Coordinates of C-alpha atoms and ligand atoms in Angstrom, one line a residue:
M82 CA 108.7 115.3 93.7
P83 CA 110.8 112.6 93.0
S84 CA 110.8 110.8 89.8
R85 CA 110.2 113.6 87.4
V86 CA 112.9 115.8 89.0
S87 CA 115.4 112.9 88.9
A88 CA 114.5 112.4 85.3
V89 CA 115.3 116.1 84.7
L90 CA 118.7 115.7 86.4
L91 CA 119.3 112.5 84.4
S92 CA 118.4 114.3 81.1
A93 CA 120.6 117.2 82.1
A94 CA 123.5 114.8 82.6
L95 CA 122.9 113.1 79.3
L96 CA 122.7 116.4 77.6
L97 CA 126.0 117.5 79.1
G98 CA 127.5 114.2 77.9
A99 CA 126.2 114.7 74.4
L100 CA 127.5 118.2 74.3
S101 CA 131.0 117.5 75.5
S102 CA 131.5 114.2 73.6
A103 CA 130.0 115.3 70.4
G104 CA 131.3 118.5 68.9
T105 CA 129.8 117.0 65.8
A106 CA 126.3 117.4 67.2
T107 CA 126.4 121.2 67.0
A108 CA 127.1 122.0 63.3
A109 CA 128.1 125.5 62.4
P110 CA 124.9 127.6 61.9
T111 CA 123.8 128.2 58.4
A112 CA 124.3 131.8 57.4
G113 CA 121.3 134.1 56.9
T114 CA 117.7 133.5 57.7
T115 CA 116.7 129.9 57.6
A116 CA 113.1 129.8 58.9
V117 CA 110.1 131.7 60.1
R118 CA 108.3 129.8 62.9
A119 CA 104.7 130.8 63.7
N120 CA 101.6 129.3 65.2
Q121 CA 100.3 127.3 62.3
L122 CA 96.7 127.5 63.4
G123 CA 96.9 131.2 63.8
Y124 CA 96.4 134.1 66.1
L125 CA 93.5 135.8 67.9
P126 CA 92.7 139.3 66.7
A127 CA 92.9 140.5 70.3
G128 CA 95.9 138.5 71.3
P129 CA 99.7 138.6 71.0
K130 CA 101.0 137.8 67.5
R131 CA 104.7 136.9 67.5
A132 CA 106.8 134.6 65.4
T133 CA 110.4 133.4 65.7
V134 CA 112.9 134.0 62.9
V135 CA 115.9 131.7 62.8
S136 CA 118.7 133.9 61.6
T137 CA 122.3 134.6 62.2
S138 CA 121.9 138.2 61.2
P139 CA 123.4 140.4 63.9
T140 CA 121.1 143.3 62.9
P141 CA 117.3 143.5 62.8
L142 CA 115.6 142.3 59.7
T143 CA 112.3 143.4 58.2
W144 CA 109.2 141.3 58.6
Q145 CA 106.2 141.5 56.2
L146 CA 102.8 140.2 57.0
R147 CA 101.1 139.2 53.8
D148 CA 97.5 138.4 53.2
A149 CA 96.2 135.3 51.2
A150 CA 96.7 137.2 48.0
G151 CA 100.3 138.0 48.8
A152 CA 99.7 141.7 49.5
V153 CA 101.8 143.2 52.3
V154 CA 99.4 144.3 55.0
A155 CA 101.9 145.2 57.7
S156 CA 105.6 145.3 58.2
G157 CA 108.2 146.2 60.8
P158 CA 111.7 145.4 62.2
T159 CA 112.5 142.2 64.1
T160 CA 114.2 142.2 67.5
V161 CA 117.6 140.5 67.7
R162 CA 118.2 138.2 70.6
G163 CA 122.0 138.2 70.2
S164 CA 122.8 134.8 71.7
A165 CA 121.8 131.2 70.9
D166 CA 118.6 129.9 72.5
A167 CA 119.7 127.3 75.1
A168 CA 116.8 124.9 74.4
S169 CA 117.0 124.9 70.6
R170 CA 120.6 126.1 70.1
D171 CA 119.1 128.4 67.4
M172 CA 120.1 132.0 66.8
T173 CA 116.7 133.8 66.8
Q174 CA 115.0 137.0 66.2
T175 CA 111.4 137.9 67.1
A176 CA 108.8 139.4 64.8
D177 CA 106.0 141.0 66.6
F178 CA 102.9 141.9 64.6
S179 CA 100.5 142.1 67.5
S180 CA 99.3 145.6 66.5
Y181 CA 97.8 144.2 63.3
T182 CA 94.1 143.7 63.9
G183 CA 92.8 142.6 60.5
T184 CA 91.3 139.1 60.2
G185 CA 91.3 136.4 57.6
S186 CA 93.0 133.2 56.6
G187 CA 96.1 132.4 54.5
F188 CA 98.3 135.0 56.1
T189 CA 102.1 134.4 55.9
L190 CA 105.0 136.2 57.5
A191 CA 108.0 136.8 55.3
V192 CA 111.5 137.6 56.5
D193 CA 114.7 137.8 54.5
G194 CA 113.4 135.6 51.7
R195 CA 111.8 133.0 54.0
T196 CA 108.1 132.5 54.6
S197 CA 106.2 131.0 57.4
P198 CA 103.5 128.4 56.9
P199 CA 100.1 130.0 56.4
F200 CA 97.9 130.9 59.4
A201 CA 94.6 132.6 60.2
I202 CA 93.9 135.6 62.3
R203 CA 90.3 135.3 63.6
A204 CA 88.1 135.2 66.6
G205 CA 86.8 131.7 67.2
L206 CA 90.2 130.4 66.3
Y207 CA 90.2 127.9 69.2
D208 CA 86.6 126.7 69.0
G209 CA 87.4 123.6 67.0
L210 CA 90.4 122.7 69.0
R211 CA 88.6 123.1 72.3
S212 CA 86.0 120.6 71.2
D213 CA 88.5 118.2 69.6
A214 CA 90.8 118.3 72.7
M215 CA 87.8 117.2 74.8
S216 CA 86.7 114.6 72.2
F217 CA 90.0 112.9 72.9
F218 CA 88.6 111.8 76.3
Y219 CA 85.5 110.3 74.9
Q220 CA 87.6 108.4 72.4
Q221 CA 89.9 107.1 75.2
R222 CA 86.9 105.7 77.2
S223 CA 87.1 102.1 78.3
G224 CA 84.0 100.0 78.7
I225 CA 81.7 101.7 76.1
A226 CA 81.4 101.5 72.4
I227 CA 82.8 104.5 70.6
E228 CA 80.1 105.6 68.2
A229 CA 80.7 106.5 64.5
S230 CA 78.0 109.2 64.8
L231 CA 80.1 111.0 67.5
A232 CA 83.7 110.2 66.7
G233 CA 83.6 109.5 63.0
A234 CA 83.5 106.2 61.2
A235 CA 87.3 105.6 61.3
Y236 CA 87.3 106.0 65.1
A237 CA 84.3 103.8 65.9
R238 CA 85.1 100.6 67.9
P239 CA 83.2 98.2 70.0
A240 CA 83.1 98.4 73.8
A241 CA 86.2 96.9 75.4
H242 CA 87.3 95.6 78.7
L243 CA 83.8 94.5 79.8
G244 CA 84.7 90.9 80.5
V245 CA 84.0 89.7 76.9
A246 CA 86.7 87.4 75.5
P247 CA 89.4 87.8 74.5
N248 CA 89.4 90.6 77.1
R249 CA 90.1 89.5 80.6
G250 CA 88.9 92.6 82.4
D251 CA 87.7 94.9 83.7
T252 CA 84.5 93.6 85.3
S253 CA 86.2 91.2 87.7
V254 CA 89.9 92.1 88.1
P255 CA 92.0 90.3 90.7
C256 CA 94.9 91.7 92.6
Q257 CA 98.5 90.9 91.9
P258 CA 99.5 87.9 94.0
G259 CA 99.8 88.8 97.6
V260 CA 97.9 92.1 97.4
C261 CA 94.4 90.9 98.0
D262 CA 92.3 87.7 97.6
Y263 CA 89.3 89.1 95.9
S264 CA 88.3 90.7 92.5
R265 CA 86.8 94.1 91.8
D266 CA 84.7 95.6 89.1
V267 CA 86.8 98.4 87.8
R268 CA 85.2 98.9 84.4
G269 CA 85.1 102.3 82.7
G270 CA 87.4 105.3 83.0
W271 CA 89.8 106.4 80.3
Y272 CA 92.8 104.5 79.0
D273 CA 95.8 106.4 80.2
A274 CA 97.5 107.0 76.9
G275 CA 98.7 104.7 74.0
D276 CA 98.4 101.8 76.4
H277 CA 95.3 100.3 78.1
G278 CA 96.4 100.9 81.7
K279 CA 94.3 102.9 84.1
Y280 CA 96.2 104.7 86.8
V281 CA 94.6 106.5 89.7
V282 CA 97.2 109.2 90.1
N283 CA 97.1 110.3 86.5
G284 CA 93.3 109.8 86.3
G285 CA 92.8 112.1 89.4
L286 CA 95.0 114.8 88.0
S287 CA 93.4 114.7 84.6
T288 CA 89.9 114.7 86.0
W289 CA 90.7 117.6 88.3
L290 CA 92.0 119.6 85.3
L291 CA 88.8 119.1 83.3
V292 CA 86.5 119.9 86.3
N293 CA 88.7 122.9 87.2
S294 CA 88.4 124.2 83.7
F295 CA 84.6 124.2 84.1
E296 CA 84.8 125.7 87.6
R297 CA 87.1 128.5 86.3
A298 CA 84.8 129.3 83.4
K299 CA 81.8 129.4 85.7
R300 CA 83.6 131.9 87.9
A301 CA 84.4 134.0 84.9
G302 CA 80.8 133.7 83.6
T303 CA 81.9 132.0 80.4
D304 CA 80.6 128.5 81.2
A305 CA 77.8 128.6 78.6
A306 CA 80.3 127.5 76.0
L307 CA 80.9 124.5 78.2
G308 CA 77.3 123.6 78.8
D309 CA 75.1 120.7 77.7
S310 CA 75.3 119.6 74.0
T311 CA 78.6 121.4 73.4
L312 CA 80.6 118.2 72.9
R313 CA 80.3 115.1 70.8
I314 CA 79.5 112.6 73.6
P315 CA 76.6 110.2 74.3
E316 CA 75.4 112.2 77.3
R317 CA 74.8 115.4 75.3
G318 CA 71.2 116.6 75.9
N319 CA 71.0 115.3 79.4
G320 CA 70.9 118.7 81.0
V321 CA 74.3 118.5 82.5
P322 CA 77.4 120.4 81.2
D323 CA 79.2 118.0 78.8
V324 CA 82.6 118.5 80.3
L325 CA 81.2 117.3 83.6
D326 CA 79.6 114.3 81.9
E327 CA 83.0 113.4 80.5
A328 CA 84.9 113.8 83.8
R329 CA 82.2 111.7 85.5
W330 CA 83.2 108.8 83.3
E331 CA 86.6 108.8 85.0
L332 CA 85.3 109.7 88.5
D333 CA 83.0 106.7 88.5
F334 CA 86.1 104.6 87.7
L335 CA 88.3 106.2 90.3
M336 CA 85.7 105.5 93.0
R337 CA 85.5 101.8 91.8
M338 CA 89.3 101.7 92.6
Q339 CA 88.6 102.3 96.3
V340 CA 89.0 99.4 98.6
P341 CA 85.6 98.4 100.0
A342 CA 84.6 99.0 103.6
D343 CA 84.8 95.3 104.7
K344 CA 88.3 94.7 103.4
P345 CA 91.8 95.4 104.8
L346 CA 93.0 98.9 103.9
A347 CA 89.4 100.0 103.5
G348 CA 89.1 103.4 101.8
M349 CA 92.5 103.3 100.2
A350 CA 92.7 103.3 96.4
F351 CA 94.5 100.7 94.4
H352 CA 97.4 102.5 92.7
K353 CA 96.6 101.2 89.3
M354 CA 95.2 98.4 87.1
H355 CA 96.7 97.3 83.8
D356 CA 97.9 94.4 81.7
A357 CA 100.3 91.9 83.3
N358 CA 102.5 92.2 80.2
W359 CA 103.0 94.9 77.6
T360 CA 100.9 94.2 74.6
A361 CA 102.2 94.8 71.1
L362 CA 101.4 97.7 68.8
P363 CA 98.8 97.7 67.3
T364 CA 96.3 96.1 69.7
R365 CA 92.7 97.2 69.5
P366 CA 91.3 97.5 73.1
E367 CA 88.6 94.8 72.5
R368 CA 91.4 92.5 71.3
D369 CA 93.6 92.8 74.4
A370 CA 93.9 89.3 75.7
E371 CA 96.3 90.0 78.6
R372 CA 95.5 89.3 82.2
R373 CA 94.5 92.5 84.0
E374 CA 95.6 93.1 87.6
L375 CA 95.0 95.5 90.5
H376 CA 98.2 96.8 92.1
R377 CA 98.8 97.5 95.8
P378 CA 96.9 100.5 97.2
S379 CA 99.1 103.6 97.6
T380 CA 98.9 106.7 99.7
A381 CA 99.4 108.9 96.6
A382 CA 96.5 107.3 94.6
T383 CA 94.2 107.5 97.7
L384 CA 94.9 111.2 98.0
N385 CA 94.4 111.9 94.3
L386 CA 91.1 110.2 94.6
A387 CA 90.3 112.3 97.7
A388 CA 91.2 115.5 95.9
A389 CA 89.3 114.8 92.7
A390 CA 86.2 113.4 94.6
A391 CA 86.1 116.4 96.9
Q392 CA 86.2 118.8 94.0
C393 CA 83.5 116.7 92.4
A394 CA 81.3 117.1 95.5
R395 CA 81.5 120.9 95.2
V396 CA 81.2 121.3 91.4
Y397 CA 78.6 118.6 90.6
A398 CA 76.3 119.6 93.5
P399 CA 74.1 121.9 91.4
Y400 CA 73.6 119.3 88.8
D401 CA 73.3 116.0 90.6
S402 CA 73.2 116.2 94.4
A403 CA 73.2 112.4 94.8
F404 CA 76.4 112.0 92.8
A405 CA 78.0 114.9 94.6
A406 CA 77.2 113.2 97.9
R407 CA 78.7 109.9 96.7
C408 CA 81.8 111.8 95.7
L409 CA 82.1 113.5 99.1
D410 CA 81.6 110.2 101.0
S411 CA 84.4 108.6 98.9
A412 CA 86.7 111.6 99.4
R413 CA 86.2 111.6 103.2
R414 CA 86.9 107.8 103.4
A415 CA 90.0 108.2 101.2
W416 CA 91.3 111.0 103.4
T417 CA 90.8 109.0 106.6
A418 CA 92.5 105.9 105.0
A419 CA 95.4 107.9 103.8
R420 CA 95.9 109.5 107.2
A421 CA 96.0 106.0 108.7
N422 CA 98.4 104.7 106.0
P423 CA 100.7 107.6 105.1
G424 CA 103.6 105.5 104.0
L425 CA 102.2 103.2 101.3
L426 CA 104.5 104.6 98.6
A427 CA 104.3 103.5 95.0
P428 CA 107.7 102.3 93.8
D429 CA 109.3 103.4 90.5
S430 CA 110.1 99.8 89.7
D431 CA 106.6 98.4 89.1
G432 CA 106.6 99.0 85.3
T433 CA 105.9 95.7 83.6
G434 CA 102.8 95.8 81.4
G435 CA 102.0 99.4 82.5
G436 CA 103.6 102.5 83.8
A437 CA 104.9 102.7 87.3
Y438 CA 103.7 106.2 88.3
G439 CA 106.0 105.9 91.4
D440 CA 106.0 108.7 93.9
A441 CA 108.2 108.7 97.1
T442 CA 106.9 112.1 98.4
V443 CA 103.2 112.4 99.4
S444 CA 103.1 115.6 101.6
D445 CA 102.1 117.5 98.4
E446 CA 99.3 115.1 97.8
F447 CA 98.1 115.5 101.4
Y448 CA 98.1 119.2 100.9
W449 CA 96.1 119.0 97.7
A450 CA 93.5 116.6 99.1
A451 CA 93.2 118.7 102.3
A452 CA 92.7 121.9 100.2
E453 CA 90.0 120.4 98.1
L454 CA 88.2 118.8 101.1
Y455 CA 88.4 122.2 102.9
A456 CA 87.3 124.2 99.9
T457 CA 84.2 121.9 99.7
T458 CA 83.3 121.4 103.3
G459 CA 84.8 124.2 105.3
E460 CA 85.4 121.7 108.1
T461 CA 88.1 122.3 110.8
V462 CA 89.9 119.0 110.4
Y463 CA 90.7 119.7 106.7
R464 CA 91.5 123.3 107.5
D465 CA 94.0 122.3 110.1
A466 CA 95.6 119.9 107.6
V467 CA 95.9 122.7 105.1
T468 CA 97.3 125.3 107.5
S469 CA 99.8 122.9 109.2
S470 CA 101.2 121.7 105.8
S471 CA 104.6 123.1 104.9
W472 CA 103.2 123.5 101.3
H473 CA 100.8 126.1 102.7
T474 CA 103.4 128.3 104.3
S475 CA 106.7 127.9 102.5
G476 CA 107.6 128.3 98.8
G477 CA 108.2 125.4 96.5
A478 CA 104.7 124.5 95.4
F479 CA 105.3 126.1 92.0
T480 CA 108.5 125.0 90.3
P481 CA 110.0 125.9 86.9
F482 CA 109.1 122.4 85.8
G483 CA 105.4 122.8 86.8
F484 CA 103.0 120.6 88.5
G485 CA 102.3 117.0 87.4
W486 CA 101.1 113.6 88.5
A487 CA 103.8 113.4 91.1
D488 CA 103.8 117.1 92.1
T489 CA 100.4 118.3 93.2
A490 CA 101.0 121.0 95.8
A491 CA 100.3 123.7 93.1
L492 CA 96.9 122.3 92.5
G493 CA 96.0 122.8 96.2
R494 CA 97.3 126.3 96.0
I495 CA 95.3 127.0 92.8
A496 CA 92.1 125.7 94.5
L497 CA 92.6 127.8 97.6
A498 CA 93.6 130.9 95.6
T499 CA 90.4 130.8 93.5
V500 CA 87.6 129.1 95.5
P501 CA 86.2 131.2 98.3
T502 CA 87.0 129.7 101.7
G503 CA 87.0 130.7 105.3
L504 CA 90.8 131.0 105.4
P505 CA 92.1 134.4 106.8
A506 CA 92.3 137.0 104.1
S507 CA 96.0 137.2 104.7
D508 CA 96.4 133.5 103.8
T509 CA 94.3 133.9 100.7
A510 CA 96.3 136.9 99.6
R511 CA 99.6 135.0 100.2
L512 CA 98.3 132.1 98.1
R513 CA 97.3 134.4 95.3
D514 CA 100.6 136.1 95.4
S515 CA 102.3 132.7 95.1
V516 CA 100.3 132.1 91.9
T517 CA 101.2 135.4 90.4
A518 CA 104.8 135.1 91.5
A519 CA 105.0 131.7 89.7
A520 CA 103.4 133.2 86.7
D521 CA 105.9 136.1 86.7
G522 CA 108.6 133.5 86.8
Y523 CA 107.2 131.7 83.8
L524 CA 107.0 135.0 81.9
A525 CA 110.6 135.7 82.7
T526 CA 111.5 132.2 81.5
M527 CA 109.6 132.9 78.2
S528 CA 111.3 136.2 77.6
G529 CA 114.7 134.6 78.0
Q530 CA 114.0 132.2 75.2
G531 CA 114.0 132.3 71.4
Y532 CA 110.6 130.6 71.3
A533 CA 108.9 132.0 74.4
V534 CA 108.4 128.6 76.1
P535 CA 107.4 128.7 79.8
I536 CA 109.8 125.9 80.7
P537 CA 113.6 126.1 81.1
A538 CA 116.0 124.2 78.7
S539 CA 116.5 121.6 81.4
A540 CA 112.8 120.7 81.5
Y541 CA 112.6 118.9 78.1
V542 CA 111.7 115.6 79.8
W543 CA 109.0 112.9 79.0
G544 CA 105.8 114.9 78.5
S545 CA 107.4 118.3 78.2
N546 CA 104.4 119.5 76.1
G547 CA 102.3 118.7 79.1
Q548 CA 104.6 120.8 81.3
V549 CA 104.3 123.7 78.9
A550 CA 100.6 123.5 79.0
D551 CA 100.5 123.1 82.8
N552 CA 102.6 126.2 83.3
A553 CA 100.4 128.1 80.8
I554 CA 97.4 127.2 83.1
V555 CA 99.2 128.9 86.0
L556 CA 99.6 132.0 83.7
A557 CA 95.9 131.8 82.9
V558 CA 94.9 131.5 86.6
A559 CA 97.1 134.6 87.3
H560 CA 95.1 136.4 84.6
G561 CA 91.9 135.4 86.3
L562 CA 93.1 136.6 89.7
T563 CA 94.5 140.0 88.5
G564 CA 93.0 140.8 85.1
Q565 CA 96.4 141.6 83.8
Q566 CA 96.8 141.1 80.1
R567 CA 100.5 140.0 80.2
Y568 CA 99.4 136.7 81.9
R569 CA 96.8 136.0 79.2
A570 CA 99.4 136.9 76.5
G571 CA 101.8 134.4 78.1
A572 CA 99.2 131.6 78.1
L573 CA 98.4 132.3 74.5
E574 CA 102.0 132.3 73.5
A575 CA 102.5 128.9 75.1
L576 CA 99.8 127.7 72.6
D577 CA 101.9 129.3 69.8
Y578 CA 104.8 127.1 70.8
L579 CA 102.7 123.9 70.9
L580 CA 101.1 124.7 67.5
G581 CA 104.3 125.4 65.5
R582 CA 106.4 128.3 66.9
N583 CA 109.2 126.0 67.8
T584 CA 112.6 124.9 66.5
L585 CA 111.1 122.0 64.6
G586 CA 108.4 124.0 63.0
Q587 CA 106.1 121.3 64.2
S588 CA 102.6 121.4 65.5
Y589 CA 102.4 118.8 68.2
V590 CA 98.6 118.7 68.0
S591 CA 97.2 116.3 65.3
G592 CA 94.9 117.9 62.7
Y593 CA 96.1 121.5 63.6
G594 CA 98.8 122.9 61.5
T595 CA 100.7 122.5 58.2
L596 CA 103.2 120.1 59.7
A597 CA 101.3 118.4 62.6
A598 CA 102.0 115.3 64.6
R599 CA 100.1 112.3 63.1
N600 CA 101.9 109.2 64.2
Q601 CA 101.6 109.4 68.0
H602 CA 102.2 106.2 70.0
H603 CA 98.8 104.5 70.4
R604 CA 97.6 100.9 70.2
F605 CA 94.4 101.7 68.2
W606 CA 95.3 104.9 66.3
A607 CA 98.2 103.0 64.8
R608 CA 97.9 103.7 61.1
Q609 CA 101.7 103.9 60.8
Y610 CA 101.8 100.1 61.5
D611 CA 98.4 99.0 60.0
A612 CA 96.7 100.9 57.2
S613 CA 93.3 99.6 58.3
L614 CA 93.6 101.6 61.5
P615 CA 93.3 105.4 61.8
N616 CA 95.8 108.1 62.7
P617 CA 95.2 109.8 66.1
P618 CA 92.1 112.0 65.8
A619 CA 92.4 115.8 65.5
G620 CA 93.2 117.4 68.8
S621 CA 95.6 114.8 70.2
I622 CA 98.8 116.3 71.6
A623 CA 102.1 114.5 71.6
G624 CA 104.2 114.2 74.7
G625 CA 106.9 116.3 73.0
P626 CA 110.6 116.8 73.1
N627 CA 112.4 114.6 75.6
S628 CA 116.2 114.9 75.8
G629 CA 116.3 111.6 77.8
L630 CA 115.9 109.7 74.5
Q631 CA 114.1 106.9 76.5
D632 CA 112.9 104.7 73.7
P633 CA 114.7 102.8 70.9
V634 CA 113.5 105.0 68.1
A635 CA 114.5 108.3 69.8
A636 CA 117.8 106.8 70.8
Q637 CA 118.5 105.8 67.2
R638 CA 117.1 108.9 65.4
L639 CA 117.9 111.7 67.8
P640 CA 121.4 111.5 69.2
G641 CA 123.0 114.9 69.9
C642 CA 119.6 116.7 69.6
A643 CA 119.1 120.1 71.2
P644 CA 116.7 119.6 74.1
A645 CA 113.8 121.2 72.3
A646 CA 114.5 119.2 69.1
C647 CA 114.4 115.7 70.8
Y648 CA 111.2 114.7 69.2
V649 CA 110.3 112.4 66.3
D650 CA 106.8 111.8 64.9
D651 CA 107.1 108.1 64.8
I652 CA 104.7 105.7 66.5
G653 CA 107.6 103.8 68.1
S654 CA 108.9 106.8 70.0
Y655 CA 106.8 106.5 73.1
S656 CA 109.1 108.7 75.1
T657 CA 108.6 111.7 72.8
N658 CA 105.4 110.9 70.8
E659 CA 102.8 109.2 73.0
V660 CA 99.4 110.8 73.8
A661 CA 98.2 110.9 77.4
I662 CA 95.2 112.1 79.4
N663 CA 97.4 114.3 81.6
W664 CA 98.7 116.1 78.5
N665 CA 95.3 116.5 76.6
A666 CA 93.6 117.7 79.8
P667 CA 95.7 120.9 80.1
L668 CA 95.3 121.4 76.3
A669 CA 91.6 121.2 76.8
W670 CA 91.8 123.6 79.7
L671 CA 93.9 126.1 77.8
T672 CA 91.9 126.0 74.6
Q673 CA 88.7 126.6 76.6
F674 CA 90.4 129.7 78.1
A675 CA 91.7 130.8 74.7
A676 CA 88.4 130.3 73.0
E677 CA 86.7 132.9 75.3
Ligands
LIG846 O1 103.5 101.2 74.8 C1 104.1 101.5 76.1 C2 103.8 102.9 76.4 O2 102.4 103.2 76.5 C3 104.5 103.3 77.7 O3 104.4 104.7 77.9 C4 106.0 102.9 77.6 C5 106.8 103.2 78.8 O4 106.2 102.6 79.9 O5 106.1 101.6 77.3 C6 105.5 101.2 76.0 O6 105.6 99.8 75.9 C7 106.9 99.3 75.4 C8 107.6 98.7 76.6 O7 108.0 99.6 77.6 C9 108.9 98.0 76.1 N1 108.5 97.1 75.0 C10 107.9 97.7 73.9 C11 106.6 98.3 74.3 C12 105.8 98.9 73.2 O8 106.5 99.9 72.5
LIG847 O1 104.2 110.7 82.0 C1 105.0 109.7 82.5 C2 106.4 110.2 82.6 O2 106.4 111.3 83.6 C3 107.3 109.1 83.0 O3 108.7 109.6 83.0 C4 107.2 107.9 82.1 C5 108.1 106.7 82.5 O4 107.7 106.2 83.7 O5 105.8 107.5 82.1 C6 104.9 108.4 81.7 O6 103.6 108.0 81.7 C7 103.3 106.9 80.9 C8 102.9 105.7 81.7 O7 103.9 105.3 82.5 C9 102.2 104.6 81.0 N1 101.2 105.1 80.1 C10 101.7 106.1 79.2 C11 102.2 107.3 79.9 C12 102.6 108.4 79.0 O8 103.8 108.0 78.2

């Protein structure tokens, strides 16, 4: 759990430095009420409806909900928090209009002479975002033309990284010097983010989330909405649920990253493949002229492949038994190889031309892979690996910072808490309790904050929006296990934060909200740098506030920022404003949940 936690500690240290050295950073609060922050997309009729009022008033104020014509349709008193919110440093009050059940668009919330941006209250609120959050993955595909008829004319582009000049990948990609003496066809998959790298650990996590969202919906009996012809992808109409078609694009790539049987380290997965040097922004993918390279296999990547492929074997079996069998074979070989090579750790230092995705602790990846292999096969060898893992018996799988590409034990727990297995009932009960205990912890974190965010003030690191969405998934899983509404409410309130109920009054999802991110860091969706290119398509979520200020734009524009305010919608700010598959995947998962 290594790199992300040390990043947290580093950010905390930077933050303390900023606070102590710069009294100037914390200006005296403006008197009175300065803003009303709401979900700028809106609220579900049968969901929580809360907004945050930024105000120094020591006493409750009156909120008024107004319809599109300006008529007051409900009103009530706010709740005073009484102390500044640690993450935003704002003095806040809460307006709760959950009891209002009318529907419509153009509502506003008015408090003390200030008015929120307009929002809707309606069922079906999340249908569009669910579909757009998934379309992100189609548009991130490598090795296939992106069709105007599916993505829109501005987003169409030719197939890239299929060995056609100037591309130098991905049909025959060599290893970095000293790693191997052959080349591999590693075409396909999704580009990771704003860059053109393809990284097995992040790919495995993101695939797992998409497939898990389908498996969850199937369990809940709501999978029809995720069926065939529900997404704008080329495979629509093939009889297979579209979310599985999309995830398969990545699964095929992940399996291509596995070392073949006749080579040293057979069964291991190459950690990643990417450009030998960083390309400039903008660079259209089909114009990328950099050398592409395979990087040394790692235990973490191999176990991510094992987990995602084992899950594939279970979930795809009813739709394509041959593909499911291929996934299972790959997962078994990956597991065996990882057991034989448990110490091939990916370093934090390998970050030229692509991200490092270093990870020094792989016991959590072993647990996750064993859990998925056991849930799929029921075999003793995997069961023993599950039950002998410290992640199975002790706490720590769920942390305030949430799961992530380097911290995967929670995924194993979620799988074993939700998929029927032959584990003793007492084990399953303990696993379920650990999910609900984690969810209760996130609810407690939310209630201690001005903006009801399920991460603590110390967790505004690179990709904080992804952590918010990941923790909201745990809340949604707890709802599925218990039926308790408070967990569903918590998951929905996390979406409120991402869609505008935050200190910046900023929706982090392009195309959704009055003030929405539009200049995320991306080499093709780079309109800020080149007017002939598009902005990111609707449904792309920005990484979010990162108090580490780890790029030049953030360092220049955001000194002294409160943790939750360390964000700038500038294409140059890759440490606060990039898009990535591991952030859009939980957004897709959550909006599928919210759309039900
Ligand atoms: O564009 C890159 C982005 O995708 C990565 O997340 C980020 C951190 O690894 O690096 C970005 O690339 C920058 C590089 O690190 C330094 N030179 C400028 C590059 C483009 O902004
Ligand atoms: O999400 C990653 C974050 O946890 C790391 O702190 C950061 C720096 O190593 O890298 C992030 O991942 C980036 C990756 O390295 C390269 N592609 C873009 C990813 C999102 O910014």
